[in-house]
Amino acid sequence: MDIEAEIRALKLRIDAFEAIVRSGDADSDDYSHAHLRTGRRTRVKGSQITSAEVAVAEMRAEIADVQLEISQDFAALGDELTGLRRQTNDQFISARAEILGVFDSLRHDMVDLGRRLDRLLETRNA
């Protein structure tokens, strides 16, 4: 696991812990933080706030886990693509060397044939 993922996991654990701590404070308060969503203050029991905050923290943890899995999958895909590029490059180099070898052989054969033709023409003209 990389350091960024560890930091994200720690942040999510701290968020969950803060939610639990805040739930203890919310039980003692007369008003909840529900007014932030609705725009007006209403009486809500602290346990509802606690369960909602814990649920949000759990969802954040799940999202972080999914993000971590996706980033690991992309890293693995990148590694596989790198391996495929290397393999393709090796095959290309091998095929190119083989083609150059065949080309060299053909060139030598052509030079050889040219010399033989020159000798035949010289013996015929002589």
PDB file of C-alpha atoms in Angstrom:
ATOM      1  CA  MET A   1       0.000   0.000   0.000  1.00  0.00           C
ATOM      2  CA  ASP A   2       1.385   3.417  -0.832  1.00  0.00           C
ATOM      3  CA  ILE A   3       1.794   6.235   1.671  1.00  0.00           C
ATOM      4  CA  GLU A   4      -1.065   8.303   0.205  1.00  0.00           C
ATOM      5  CA  ALA A   5      -3.509   5.454   0.762  1.00  0.00           C
ATOM      6  CA  GLU A   6      -2.319   5.041   4.329  1.00  0.00           C
ATOM      7  CA  ILE A   7      -2.810   8.752   4.974  1.00  0.00           C
ATOM      8  CA  ARG A   8      -6.323   8.633   3.473  1.00  0.00           C
ATOM      9  CA  ALA A   9      -7.196   5.636   5.634  1.00  0.00           C
ATOM     10  CA  LEU A  10      -5.937   7.412   8.743  1.00  0.00           C
ATOM     11  CA  LYS A  11      -7.931  10.532   7.887  1.00  0.00           C
ATOM     12  CA  LEU A  12     -11.079   8.467   7.498  1.00  0.00           C
ATOM     13  CA  ARG A  13     -10.476   6.737  10.810  1.00  0.00           C
ATOM     14  CA  ILE A  14      -9.995  10.139  12.461  1.00  0.00           C
ATOM     15  CA  ASP A  15     -13.232  11.386  10.859  1.00  0.00           C
ATOM     16  CA  ALA A  16     -15.074   8.364  12.225  1.00  0.00           C
ATOM     17  CA  PHE A  17     -13.569   8.904  15.668  1.00  0.00           C
ATOM     18  CA  GLU A  18     -14.504  12.601  15.591  1.00  0.00           C
ATOM     19  CA  ALA A  19     -18.042  11.644  14.605  1.00  0.00           C
ATOM     20  CA  ILE A  20     -18.258   9.368  17.613  1.00  0.00           C
ATOM     21  CA  VAL A  21     -16.839  12.056  19.896  1.00  0.00           C
ATOM     22  CA  ARG A  22     -19.232  14.640  18.483  1.00  0.00           C
ATOM     23  CA  SER A  23     -22.114  12.268  19.068  1.00  0.00           C
ATOM     24  CA  GLY A  24     -21.311  12.341  22.764  1.00  0.00           C
ATOM     25  CA  ASP A  25     -21.454  16.148  22.639  1.00  0.00           C
ATOM     26  CA  ALA A  26     -24.666  16.079  20.612  1.00  0.00           C
ATOM     27  CA  ASP A  27     -26.397  13.963  23.253  1.00  0.00           C
ATOM     28  CA  SER A  28     -25.834  16.774  25.734  1.00  0.00           C
ATOM     29  CA  ASP A  29     -26.962  19.565  23.357  1.00  0.00           C
ATOM     30  CA  ASP A  30     -30.576  20.605  23.001  1.00  0.00           C
ATOM     31  CA  TYR A  31     -30.203  21.332  19.285  1.00  0.00           C
ATOM     32  CA  SER A  32     -28.564  19.325  16.555  1.00  0.00           C
ATOM     33  CA  HIS A  33     -26.707  20.249  13.413  1.00  0.00           C
ATOM     34  CA  ALA A  34     -29.763  19.420  11.347  1.00  0.00           C
ATOM     35  CA  HIS A  35     -30.330  23.131  10.778  1.00  0.00           C
ATOM     36  CA  LEU A  36     -27.302  23.125   8.497  1.00  0.00           C
ATOM     37  CA  ARG A  37     -29.200  20.924   6.045  1.00  0.00           C
ATOM     38  CA  THR A  38     -32.714  22.346   6.445  1.00  0.00           C
ATOM     39  CA  GLY A  39     -31.897  25.961   7.138  1.00  0.00           C
ATOM     40  CA  ARG A  40     -33.835  25.998  10.420  1.00  0.00           C
ATOM     41  CA  ARG A  41     -33.139  24.659  13.872  1.00  0.00           C
ATOM     42  CA  THR A  42     -35.094  21.618  14.886  1.00  0.00           C
ATOM     43  CA  ARG A  43     -34.886  19.277  17.812  1.00  0.00           C
ATOM     44  CA  VAL A  44     -33.324  15.975  16.815  1.00  0.00           C
ATOM     45  CA  LYS A  45     -32.039  13.354  19.188  1.00  0.00           C
ATOM     46  CA  GLY A  46     -28.279  12.981  19.405  1.00  0.00           C
ATOM     47  CA  SER A  47     -28.434   9.313  18.471  1.00  0.00           C
ATOM     48  CA  GLN A  48     -29.835  10.247  15.061  1.00  0.00           C
ATOM     49  CA  ILE A  49     -26.938  12.606  14.501  1.00  0.00           C
ATOM     50  CA  THR A  50     -24.514   9.991  15.715  1.00  0.00           C
ATOM     51  CA  SER A  51     -25.824   7.273  13.438  1.00  0.00           C
ATOM     52  CA  ALA A  52     -25.842   9.643  10.469  1.00  0.00           C
ATOM     53  CA  GLU A  53     -22.292  10.824  11.141  1.00  0.00           C
ATOM     54  CA  VAL A  54     -21.087   7.274  11.638  1.00  0.00           C
ATOM     55  CA  ALA A  55     -22.834   6.210   8.440  1.00  0.00           C
ATOM     56  CA  VAL A  56     -21.181   9.068   6.554  1.00  0.00           C
ATOM     57  CA  ALA A  57     -17.784   8.123   7.988  1.00  0.00           C
ATOM     58  CA  GLU A  58     -18.339   4.490   6.991  1.00  0.00           C
ATOM     59  CA  MET A  59     -19.345   5.553   3.485  1.00  0.00           C
ATOM     60  CA  ARG A  60     -16.218   7.686   3.234  1.00  0.00           C
ATOM     61  CA  ALA A  61     -14.144   4.697   4.305  1.00  0.00           C
ATOM     62  CA  GLU A  62     -15.834   2.510   1.686  1.00  0.00           C
ATOM     63  CA  ILE A  63     -15.272   5.148  -0.988  1.00  0.00           C
ATOM     64  CA  ALA A  64     -11.611   5.381   0.013  1.00  0.00           C
ATOM     65  CA  ASP A  65     -11.336   1.589  -0.227  1.00  0.00           C
ATOM     66  CA  VAL A  66     -12.873   1.626  -3.697  1.00  0.00           C
ATOM     67  CA  GLN A  67     -10.558   4.457  -4.756  1.00  0.00           C
ATOM     68  CA  LEU A  68      -7.599   2.500  -3.436  1.00  0.00           C
ATOM     69  CA  GLU A  69      -8.675  -0.629  -5.315  1.00  0.00           C
ATOM     70  CA  ILE A  70      -9.155   1.350  -8.511  1.00  0.00           C
ATOM     71  CA  SER A  71      -5.756   3.021  -8.175  1.00  0.00           C
ATOM     72  CA  GLN A  72      -4.159  -0.382  -7.556  1.00  0.00           C
ATOM     73  CA  ASP A  73      -5.966  -1.769 -10.617  1.00  0.00           C
ATOM     74  CA  PHE A  74      -4.710   1.125 -12.732  1.00  0.00           C
ATOM     75  CA  ALA A  75      -1.186   0.586 -11.402  1.00  0.00           C
ATOM     76  CA  ALA A  76      -1.404  -3.116 -12.295  1.00  0.00           C
ATOM     77  CA  LEU A  77      -2.760  -2.215 -15.737  1.00  0.00           C
ATOM     78  CA  GLY A  78       0.132   0.188 -16.225  1.00  0.00           C
ATOM     79  CA  ASP A  79       2.586  -2.543 -15.257  1.00  0.00           C
ATOM     80  CA  GLU A  80       0.975  -4.953 -17.702  1.00  0.00           C
ATOM     81  CA  LEU A  81       1.069  -2.358 -20.485  1.00  0.00           C
ATOM     82  CA  THR A  82       4.733  -1.737 -19.756  1.00  0.00           C
ATOM     83  CA  GLY A  83       5.402  -5.481 -19.990  1.00  0.00           C
ATOM     84  CA  LEU A  84       3.439  -5.698 -23.231  1.00  0.00           C
ATOM     85  CA  ARG A  85       5.408  -2.776 -24.692  1.00  0.00           C
ATOM     86  CA  ARG A  86       8.684  -4.448 -23.763  1.00  0.00           C
ATOM     87  CA  GLN A  87       7.577  -7.771 -25.229  1.00  0.00           C
ATOM     88  CA  THR A  88       6.365  -6.106 -28.428  1.00  0.00           C
ATOM     89  CA  ASN A  89       9.580  -4.106 -28.662  1.00  0.00           C
ATOM     90  CA  ASP A  90      11.665  -7.269 -28.198  1.00  0.00           C
ATOM     91  CA  GLN A  91       9.675  -9.048 -30.907  1.00  0.00           C
ATOM     92  CA  PHE A  92      10.017  -6.060 -33.216  1.00  0.00           C
ATOM     93  CA  ILE A  93      13.780  -5.955 -32.676  1.00  0.00           C
ATOM     94  CA  SER A  94      14.007  -9.695 -33.323  1.00  0.00           C
ATOM     95  CA  ALA A  95      11.894  -9.480 -36.491  1.00  0.00           C
ATOM     96  CA  ARG A  96      13.884  -6.485 -37.713  1.00  0.00           C
ATOM     97  CA  ALA A  97      17.184  -8.275 -37.145  1.00  0.00           C
ATOM     98  CA  GLU A  98      15.846 -11.305 -39.018  1.00  0.00           C
ATOM     99  CA  ILE A  99      14.655  -9.158 -41.927  1.00  0.00           C
ATOM    100  CA  LEU A 100      18.000  -7.346 -42.065  1.00  0.00           C
ATOM    101  CA  GLY A 101      19.762 -10.723 -42.104  1.00  0.00           C
ATOM    102  CA  VAL A 102      17.626 -11.889 -45.022  1.00  0.00           C
ATOM    103  CA  PHE A 103      18.217  -8.573 -46.810  1.00  0.00           C
ATOM    104  CA  ASP A 104      21.995  -8.894 -46.296  1.00  0.00           C
ATOM    105  CA  SER A 105      21.898 -12.440 -47.628  1.00  0.00           C
ATOM    106  CA  LEU A 106      19.966 -11.320 -50.713  1.00  0.00           C
ATOM    107  CA  ARG A 107      22.372  -8.439 -51.268  1.00  0.00           C
ATOM    108  CA  HIS A 108      25.384 -10.763 -51.067  1.00  0.00           C
ATOM    109  CA  ASP A 109      23.694 -13.184 -53.452  1.00  0.00           C
ATOM    110  CA  MET A 110      23.033 -10.329 -55.893  1.00  0.00           C
ATOM    111  CA  VAL A 111      26.650  -9.172 -55.688  1.00  0.00           C
ATOM    112  CA  ASP A 112      27.766 -12.759 -56.221  1.00  0.00           C
ATOM    113  CA  LEU A 113      25.478 -13.132 -59.238  1.00  0.00           C
ATOM    114  CA  GLY A 114      26.776  -9.843 -60.632  1.00  0.00           C
ATOM    115  CA  ARG A 115      30.359 -11.073 -60.375  1.00  0.00           C
ATOM    116  CA  ARG A 116      29.475 -14.381 -62.029  1.00  0.00           C
ATOM    117  CA  LEU A 117      27.720 -12.516 -64.828  1.00  0.00           C
ATOM    118  CA  ASP A 118      30.768 -10.282 -65.260  1.00  0.00           C
ATOM    119  CA  ARG A 119      33.046 -13.353 -65.468  1.00  0.00           C
ATOM    120  CA  LEU A 120      30.727 -15.054 -67.953  1.00  0.00           C
ATOM    121  CA  LEU A 121      30.614 -11.940 -70.103  1.00  0.00           C
ATOM    122  CA  GLU A 122      34.414 -11.617 -69.948  1.00  0.00           C
ATOM    123  CA  THR A 123      34.934 -15.261 -70.980  1.00  0.00           C
ATOM    124  CA  ARG A 124      32.403 -14.924 -73.791  1.00  0.00           C
ATOM    125  CA  ASN A 125      33.985 -11.711 -75.083  1.00  0.00           C
ATOM    126  CA  ALA A 126      37.494 -13.094 -74.792  1.00  0.00           C
TER     127      ALA A 126
END
